[in-house]
Amino acid sequence: MELRIPAADDLHIHLRNDERTLAAVKAVREGGACRVLAMPNTSPALATGEDATKYRHYLVMQGADFDILTTIKLMPTTTPEMITEAARLGVSAGKQYPLGVTTNSEDGVSDFRAMYPVYEAMAQSDMVLSLHGEVPGAFVMDAETEFLDELHRIHRAFPKLRIVLEHITTQAAVEAVRSLPDNVVATITDHHLDITLDDVIGSTIQPHHFCKPVAKRPSDRKALNEVVREGHPSFFSGTDSAPHLIADKENACGCAGIFNAPYHMQFLATHFDALEMLPRLADFTSKFGAEFYRLPPSGEEIMLIKRDVLVPNTYDGIVPFKAGQTLTYDLAWI
């Protein structure tokens, strides 16, 4: 069996700015994506439009042969003027991390209302607000659900602002986004369609399944898969692929992040086929997100081929998602 579909838009990916970047960049096309939204929580952070422009150039110099949409990091020091300038330079989104909830978020936001002038500038510039939706200091299993009240408040205050609630993990988040207009959407990762907390801290500790937000309950995973099966246009793919070196994952204080980009479409085809929802794949990976970000069709296509492919145990010093397991779909570029 072969399935010809548009190449993927990965609208949430971490490409780093260090020794991991070469692997992260190479993985994009190997996983079937031709266009990405690159996250700004590098070190140092991408705080301005100029930073984002330089980062795009850096990625191209590292071998990126795909379209790169840029972001800036929203921090307490971000001003409306910085938003206006970033928009002028073509930045697609401003990404807000709550203080201390994930990798490189020590300069994140704790006072959301203090950011309202920034949100207003984003609405006026038609820049997307990208939200890591967790409340700082909340119990980890409840942090996303507790953030949903804030999502509703931001939308009420700025009804025309385009908002993405990133990498949702809960049934409550699905229901919240469903209840809002179509300018408030959500991304869903490969791994949150597949794993639950048991796969992280069940019978053994699995550090390569540790991510933020953490995987949740089976009922939450079911809700994510059901909304994708439904083909709801407010929910689309973003891998949140986040490479960490093995030594940074397998230690007493391991980093959060799953590296799923190298076998992104191979995994999703396998997963969607197993759940008998393969006809929904192209919309999820290549249509709904592009429409939200107002992107033209990429014009690139891949062929998904029904044949076994073994995911290696390591990929350039990084453990990929599904390492050592066999997927039932491979891909070729057309």
CSV table of C-alpha atoms in Angstrom, one decimal:
chain,number,residue,atom,x,y,z
A,1,MET,CA,0.0,0.0,0.0
A,2,GLU,CA,1.2,3.5,-0.8
A,3,LEU,CA,-0.3,6.9,0.2
A,4,ARG,CA,0.7,10.1,-1.5
A,5,ILE,CA,0.1,13.2,0.6
A,6,PRO,CA,1.5,16.7,1.0
A,7,ALA,CA,4.7,16.9,3.0
A,8,ALA,CA,4.1,17.8,6.6
A,9,ASP,CA,4.1,21.2,8.3
A,10,ASP,CA,5.8,20.8,11.7
A,11,LEU,CA,4.4,23.8,13.4
A,12,HIS,CA,6.2,23.4,16.7
A,13,ILE,CA,9.8,22.2,16.7
A,14,HIS,CA,13.0,22.8,18.6
A,15,LEU,CA,16.1,23.0,16.4
A,16,ARG,CA,18.5,24.2,19.1
A,17,ASN,CA,21.6,26.4,18.5
A,18,ASP,CA,24.4,24.1,19.6
A,19,GLU,CA,25.9,20.6,18.9
A,20,ARG,CA,22.4,19.2,18.6
A,21,THR,CA,21.4,21.4,15.7
A,22,LEU,CA,22.9,19.3,12.9
A,23,ALA,CA,20.9,16.3,13.9
A,24,ALA,CA,17.7,18.3,14.5
A,25,VAL,CA,17.9,19.9,11.1
A,26,LYS,CA,18.7,16.6,9.3
A,27,ALA,CA,15.7,15.0,11.0
A,28,VAL,CA,13.1,17.4,9.6
A,29,ARG,CA,13.1,16.0,6.0
A,30,GLU,CA,13.9,12.5,7.1
A,31,GLY,CA,10.6,12.7,9.0
A,32,GLY,CA,8.6,14.0,6.1
A,33,ALA,CA,8.3,17.7,6.9
A,34,CYS,CA,9.1,20.6,4.5
A,35,ARG,CA,8.1,23.6,6.7
A,36,VAL,CA,8.6,24.2,10.4
A,37,LEU,CA,7.8,26.8,13.1
A,38,ALA,CA,11.1,27.0,15.1
A,39,MET,CA,10.8,27.6,18.8
A,40,PRO,CA,12.7,30.5,20.4
A,41,ASN,CA,13.8,29.0,23.8
A,42,THR,CA,17.4,28.6,22.6
A,43,SER,CA,20.3,29.8,24.8
A,44,PRO,CA,20.4,32.7,24.5
A,45,ALA,CA,16.7,33.2,23.8
A,46,LEU,CA,15.4,34.7,20.6
A,47,ALA,CA,14.0,37.9,22.1
A,48,THR,CA,13.7,40.2,19.0
A,49,GLY,CA,12.9,40.1,15.4
A,50,GLU,CA,16.6,40.6,14.6
A,51,ASP,CA,17.4,37.5,16.8
A,52,ALA,CA,14.9,35.5,14.8
A,53,THR,CA,16.3,36.6,11.5
A,54,LYS,CA,19.8,35.7,12.5
A,55,TYR,CA,18.6,32.3,13.8
A,56,ARG,CA,17.0,31.5,10.5
A,57,HIS,CA,20.3,32.3,8.7
A,58,TYR,CA,22.1,30.1,11.3
A,59,LEU,CA,19.8,27.2,10.6
A,60,VAL,CA,20.3,27.5,6.8
A,61,MET,CA,24.0,27.5,7.4
A,62,GLN,CA,23.6,24.3,9.4
A,63,GLY,CA,22.0,22.6,6.3
A,64,ALA,CA,18.3,23.5,6.7
A,65,ASP,CA,16.7,22.8,3.3
A,66,PHE,CA,13.1,23.5,4.4
A,67,ASP,CA,11.0,26.6,5.0
A,68,ILE,CA,11.5,28.1,8.4
A,69,LEU,CA,8.9,30.2,10.2
A,70,THR,CA,10.4,32.1,13.1
A,71,THR,CA,9.2,33.0,16.6
A,72,ILE,CA,10.4,35.2,19.4
A,73,LYS,CA,10.2,34.5,23.1
A,74,LEU,CA,7.8,36.6,25.1
A,75,MET,CA,9.3,37.6,28.4
A,76,PRO,CA,8.5,40.2,31.1
A,77,THR,CA,11.0,42.5,29.3
A,78,THR,CA,9.1,42.2,25.9
A,79,THR,CA,7.6,45.5,24.8
A,80,PRO,CA,4.8,46.3,22.3
A,81,GLU,CA,7.5,48.1,20.2
A,82,MET,CA,9.5,44.8,20.0
A,83,ILE,CA,6.4,43.0,18.7
A,84,THR,CA,5.8,45.6,16.0
A,85,GLU,CA,9.4,45.4,14.8
A,86,ALA,CA,9.4,41.6,14.9
A,87,ALA,CA,6.2,41.5,12.8
A,88,ARG,CA,7.8,43.9,10.3
A,89,LEU,CA,10.7,41.4,10.0
A,90,GLY,CA,8.3,38.5,9.3
A,91,VAL,CA,8.2,36.8,12.6
A,92,SER,CA,5.2,34.4,12.7
A,93,ALA,CA,4.5,34.0,16.4
A,94,GLY,CA,5.5,35.1,19.9
A,95,LYS,CA,6.0,32.1,22.2
A,96,GLN,CA,5.1,32.5,25.9
A,97,TYR,CA,6.5,30.1,28.5
A,98,PRO,CA,5.3,30.3,32.0
A,99,LEU,CA,8.1,30.8,34.5
A,100,GLY,CA,10.1,27.6,35.2
A,101,VAL,CA,7.8,25.0,33.7
A,102,THR,CA,10.1,23.6,31.0
A,103,THR,CA,13.5,23.9,29.3
A,104,ASN,CA,15.1,27.3,29.3
A,105,SER,CA,12.0,29.0,30.9
A,106,GLU,CA,13.8,30.7,33.8
A,107,ASP,CA,12.9,34.0,32.1
A,108,GLY,CA,9.3,33.0,31.6
A,109,VAL,CA,6.1,34.8,32.5
A,110,SER,CA,4.3,34.6,35.9
A,111,ASP,CA,2.1,37.7,35.6
A,112,PHE,CA,-0.1,37.1,32.5
A,113,ARG,CA,-2.0,40.4,32.9
A,114,ALA,CA,1.2,42.3,32.8
A,115,MET,CA,1.6,41.0,29.2
A,116,TYR,CA,-1.7,42.5,28.0
A,117,PRO,CA,0.0,45.4,26.2
A,118,VAL,CA,2.1,42.9,24.4
A,119,TYR,CA,-0.9,40.8,23.4
A,120,GLU,CA,-2.6,44.0,22.1
A,121,ALA,CA,0.4,44.7,19.9
A,122,MET,CA,0.3,41.1,18.7
A,123,ALA,CA,-3.4,41.4,17.8
A,124,GLN,CA,-2.7,44.7,15.9
A,125,SER,CA,0.2,43.2,14.1
A,126,ASP,CA,-1.7,39.9,13.4
A,127,MET,CA,1.1,37.9,15.1
A,128,VAL,CA,0.1,34.6,16.6
A,129,LEU,CA,0.3,34.1,20.3
A,130,SER,CA,1.8,30.7,21.0
A,131,LEU,CA,1.2,29.5,24.5
A,132,HIS,CA,2.8,26.8,26.6
A,133,GLY,CA,-0.3,26.3,28.7
A,134,GLU,CA,0.7,25.4,32.2
A,135,VAL,CA,0.4,27.3,35.5
A,136,PRO,CA,3.8,27.8,37.3
A,137,GLY,CA,3.9,26.0,40.6
A,138,ALA,CA,0.8,23.9,40.0
A,139,PHE,CA,0.8,20.1,40.5
A,140,VAL,CA,2.2,18.7,37.3
A,141,MET,CA,-0.9,16.7,36.4
A,142,ASP,CA,-3.1,19.7,36.8
A,143,ALA,CA,-1.0,22.5,35.5
A,144,GLU,CA,-2.5,22.5,32.0
A,145,THR,CA,-6.1,22.2,33.2
A,146,GLU,CA,-5.5,25.1,35.6
A,147,PHE,CA,-4.2,27.2,32.8
A,148,LEU,CA,-7.4,27.0,30.8
A,149,ASP,CA,-9.1,29.8,32.7
A,150,GLU,CA,-6.2,32.0,31.7
A,151,LEU,CA,-6.7,31.0,28.1
A,152,HIS,CA,-10.3,32.0,28.2
A,153,ARG,CA,-9.4,35.4,29.9
A,154,ILE,CA,-6.9,36.2,27.2
A,155,HIS,CA,-9.3,35.4,24.5
A,156,ARG,CA,-12.1,37.5,26.1
A,157,ALA,CA,-9.7,40.4,26.4
A,158,PHE,CA,-8.4,40.1,22.8
A,159,PRO,CA,-11.0,38.3,20.8
A,160,LYS,CA,-9.3,38.9,17.5
A,161,LEU,CA,-5.9,37.6,18.6
A,162,ARG,CA,-4.9,34.3,17.0
A,163,ILE,CA,-3.8,31.9,19.7
A,164,VAL,CA,-2.3,28.4,19.7
A,165,LEU,CA,-2.4,26.3,22.8
A,166,GLU,CA,0.6,24.2,22.2
A,167,HIS,CA,1.1,20.5,22.8
A,168,ILE,CA,-2.1,19.9,24.6
A,169,THR,CA,-2.3,16.8,26.7
A,170,THR,CA,-5.7,16.7,28.4
A,171,GLN,CA,-9.4,16.1,27.7
A,172,ALA,CA,-10.1,19.4,29.4
A,173,ALA,CA,-7.8,21.2,26.9
A,174,VAL,CA,-9.6,19.6,24.0
A,175,GLU,CA,-13.0,20.7,25.4
A,176,ALA,CA,-11.7,24.2,26.0
A,177,VAL,CA,-10.4,24.7,22.4
A,178,ARG,CA,-13.6,23.2,21.0
A,179,SER,CA,-15.6,25.8,22.9
A,180,LEU,CA,-13.7,28.7,21.4
A,181,PRO,CA,-13.8,30.4,18.0
A,182,ASP,CA,-11.6,29.2,15.2
A,183,ASN,CA,-8.9,31.8,15.9
A,184,VAL,CA,-8.0,29.7,19.0
A,185,VAL,CA,-6.5,26.4,18.1
A,186,ALA,CA,-4.2,23.7,19.5
A,187,THR,CA,-1.3,21.6,18.5
A,188,ILE,CA,-1.0,17.9,19.4
A,189,THR,CA,2.3,16.0,19.4
A,190,ASP,CA,3.1,12.5,18.1
A,191,HIS,CA,4.0,11.2,21.5
A,192,HIS,CA,0.9,12.5,23.3
A,193,LEU,CA,-1.2,10.6,20.9
A,194,ASP,CA,0.6,7.4,21.9
A,195,ILE,CA,1.9,7.4,25.5
A,196,THR,CA,0.5,7.9,29.0
A,197,LEU,CA,2.2,8.6,32.3
A,198,ASP,CA,2.5,4.8,32.7
A,199,ASP,CA,5.0,4.9,29.8
A,200,VAL,CA,7.1,7.4,31.8
A,201,ILE,CA,7.0,6.2,35.4
A,202,GLY,CA,5.1,2.9,35.3
A,203,SER,CA,7.0,-0.3,35.9
A,204,THR,CA,10.3,1.4,35.2
A,205,ILE,CA,11.5,4.9,34.7
A,206,GLN,CA,11.7,5.8,31.0
A,207,PRO,CA,13.6,9.1,30.7
A,208,HIS,CA,13.2,9.3,26.9
A,209,HIS,CA,9.5,9.5,27.4
A,210,PHE,CA,9.8,12.5,29.9
A,211,CYS,CA,8.5,15.7,28.3
A,212,LYS,CA,6.6,18.8,29.3
A,213,PRO,CA,3.7,18.9,29.6
A,214,VAL,CA,4.0,15.3,30.9
A,215,ALA,CA,1.9,12.6,29.4
A,216,LYS,CA,-1.4,12.2,31.2
A,217,ARG,CA,-4.1,9.6,31.7
A,218,PRO,CA,-5.5,7.1,29.2
A,219,SER,CA,-8.7,9.1,29.1
A,220,ASP,CA,-6.8,12.2,28.0
A,221,ARG,CA,-4.9,10.3,25.3
A,222,LYS,CA,-8.3,8.9,24.1
A,223,ALA,CA,-9.7,12.5,23.9
A,224,LEU,CA,-6.7,13.6,21.8
A,225,ASN,CA,-7.1,10.8,19.4
A,226,GLU,CA,-10.8,11.2,19.1
A,227,VAL,CA,-10.6,14.9,18.1
A,228,VAL,CA,-8.0,14.0,15.5
A,229,ARG,CA,-10.2,11.2,14.2
A,230,GLU,CA,-13.1,13.7,14.0
A,231,GLY,CA,-11.0,15.9,11.7
A,232,HIS,CA,-11.6,19.0,13.7
A,233,PRO,CA,-9.7,21.9,12.0
A,234,SER,CA,-8.8,23.6,15.3
A,235,PHE,CA,-6.4,20.7,16.1
A,236,PHE,CA,-3.2,20.1,14.1
A,237,SER,CA,0.2,18.6,14.3
A,238,GLY,CA,3.3,20.0,16.0
A,239,THR,CA,5.9,17.5,17.1
A,240,ASP,CA,7.5,19.6,19.9
A,241,SER,CA,10.5,17.5,18.9
A,242,ALA,CA,13.1,18.4,21.5
A,243,PRO,CA,16.5,16.7,21.1
A,244,HIS,CA,18.7,16.2,24.2
A,245,LEU,CA,22.0,14.3,24.3
A,246,ILE,CA,21.8,10.9,26.0
A,247,ALA,CA,23.8,12.1,29.0
A,248,ASP,CA,21.3,14.9,29.6
A,249,LYS,CA,18.4,12.5,29.6
A,250,GLU,CA,19.8,9.5,31.5
A,251,ASN,CA,20.8,11.2,34.8
A,252,ALA,CA,19.5,12.1,38.2
A,253,CYS,CA,18.0,15.4,36.9
A,254,GLY,CA,17.1,14.6,33.3
A,255,CYS,CA,15.9,17.1,30.8
A,256,ALA,CA,12.3,17.2,29.4
A,257,GLY,CA,11.9,16.6,25.7
A,258,ILE,CA,11.2,13.8,23.2
A,259,PHE,CA,13.0,13.7,19.8
A,260,ASN,CA,10.4,12.5,17.4
A,261,ALA,CA,11.2,14.5,14.2
A,262,PRO,CA,13.3,11.8,12.4
A,263,TYR,CA,10.4,9.3,12.1
A,264,HIS,CA,7.5,11.8,12.4
A,265,MET,CA,5.4,10.8,9.4
A,266,GLN,CA,6.4,7.2,9.6
A,267,PHE,CA,5.1,7.0,13.1
A,268,LEU,CA,1.9,9.0,12.5
A,269,ALA,CA,1.1,6.8,9.4
A,270,THR,CA,1.6,3.7,11.6
A,271,HIS,CA,-0.5,5.1,14.4
A,272,PHE,CA,-3.3,6.5,12.3
A,273,ASP,CA,-3.5,3.2,10.3
A,274,ALA,CA,-3.7,1.2,13.5
A,275,LEU,CA,-6.6,3.3,14.7
A,276,GLU,CA,-8.3,3.2,11.3
A,277,MET,CA,-8.1,7.0,10.8
A,278,LEU,CA,-5.4,7.2,8.0
A,279,PRO,CA,-7.7,9.4,5.8
A,280,ARG,CA,-7.4,12.1,8.5
A,281,LEU,CA,-3.6,12.2,8.3
A,282,ALA,CA,-3.0,14.8,5.6
A,283,ASP,CA,-5.4,17.3,7.1
A,284,PHE,CA,-3.8,16.9,10.5
A,285,THR,CA,-0.2,17.3,9.3
A,286,SER,CA,-0.5,19.4,6.1
A,287,LYS,CA,-3.7,21.4,5.9
A,288,PHE,CA,-5.2,22.7,9.1
A,289,GLY,CA,-2.0,24.2,10.5
A,290,ALA,CA,-1.2,25.8,7.2
A,291,GLU,CA,-4.6,27.3,7.0
A,292,PHE,CA,-4.4,28.7,10.5
A,293,TYR,CA,-1.0,30.3,9.8
A,294,ARG,CA,-2.3,31.5,6.4
A,295,LEU,CA,0.4,29.6,4.5
A,296,PRO,CA,0.1,28.6,0.8
A,297,PRO,CA,0.3,24.9,0.0
A,298,SER,CA,4.0,23.9,0.1
A,299,GLY,CA,3.8,22.1,-3.2
A,300,GLU,CA,5.9,19.3,-1.9
A,301,GLU,CA,4.7,15.7,-1.5
A,302,ILE,CA,5.8,12.5,0.2
A,303,MET,CA,4.9,8.8,-0.4
A,304,LEU,CA,4.0,6.8,2.7
A,305,ILE,CA,4.8,3.2,1.9
A,306,LYS,CA,3.5,0.2,3.9
A,307,ARG,CA,6.7,-1.6,4.8
A,308,ASP,CA,8.5,-2.1,8.1
A,309,VAL,CA,11.1,0.3,9.2
A,310,LEU,CA,13.2,-0.2,12.4
A,311,VAL,CA,13.8,3.0,14.4
A,312,PRO,CA,17.5,2.9,15.5
A,313,ASN,CA,18.4,3.0,19.2
A,314,THR,CA,20.3,6.3,18.6
A,315,TYR,CA,20.3,9.0,16.1
A,316,ASP,CA,23.5,11.1,16.1
A,317,GLY,CA,23.9,10.7,19.8
A,318,ILE,CA,20.2,11.3,20.6
A,319,VAL,CA,17.6,8.6,21.4
A,320,PRO,CA,14.6,9.0,19.0
A,321,PHE,CA,11.0,8.4,19.9
A,322,LYS,CA,10.2,4.7,19.3
A,323,ALA,CA,13.9,3.7,19.5
A,324,GLY,CA,14.4,0.0,18.8
A,325,GLN,CA,10.8,-0.5,17.7
A,326,THR,CA,9.4,-1.3,14.3
A,327,LEU,CA,7.0,1.1,12.5
A,328,THR,CA,4.8,-0.2,9.7
A,329,TYR,CA,5.3,2.7,7.3
A,330,ASP,CA,8.3,4.2,5.6
A,331,LEU,CA,8.4,7.3,3.4
A,332,ALA,CA,10.0,8.6,0.2
A,333,TRP,CA,10.1,12.1,-1.2
A,334,ILE,CA,8.4,12.6,-4.5
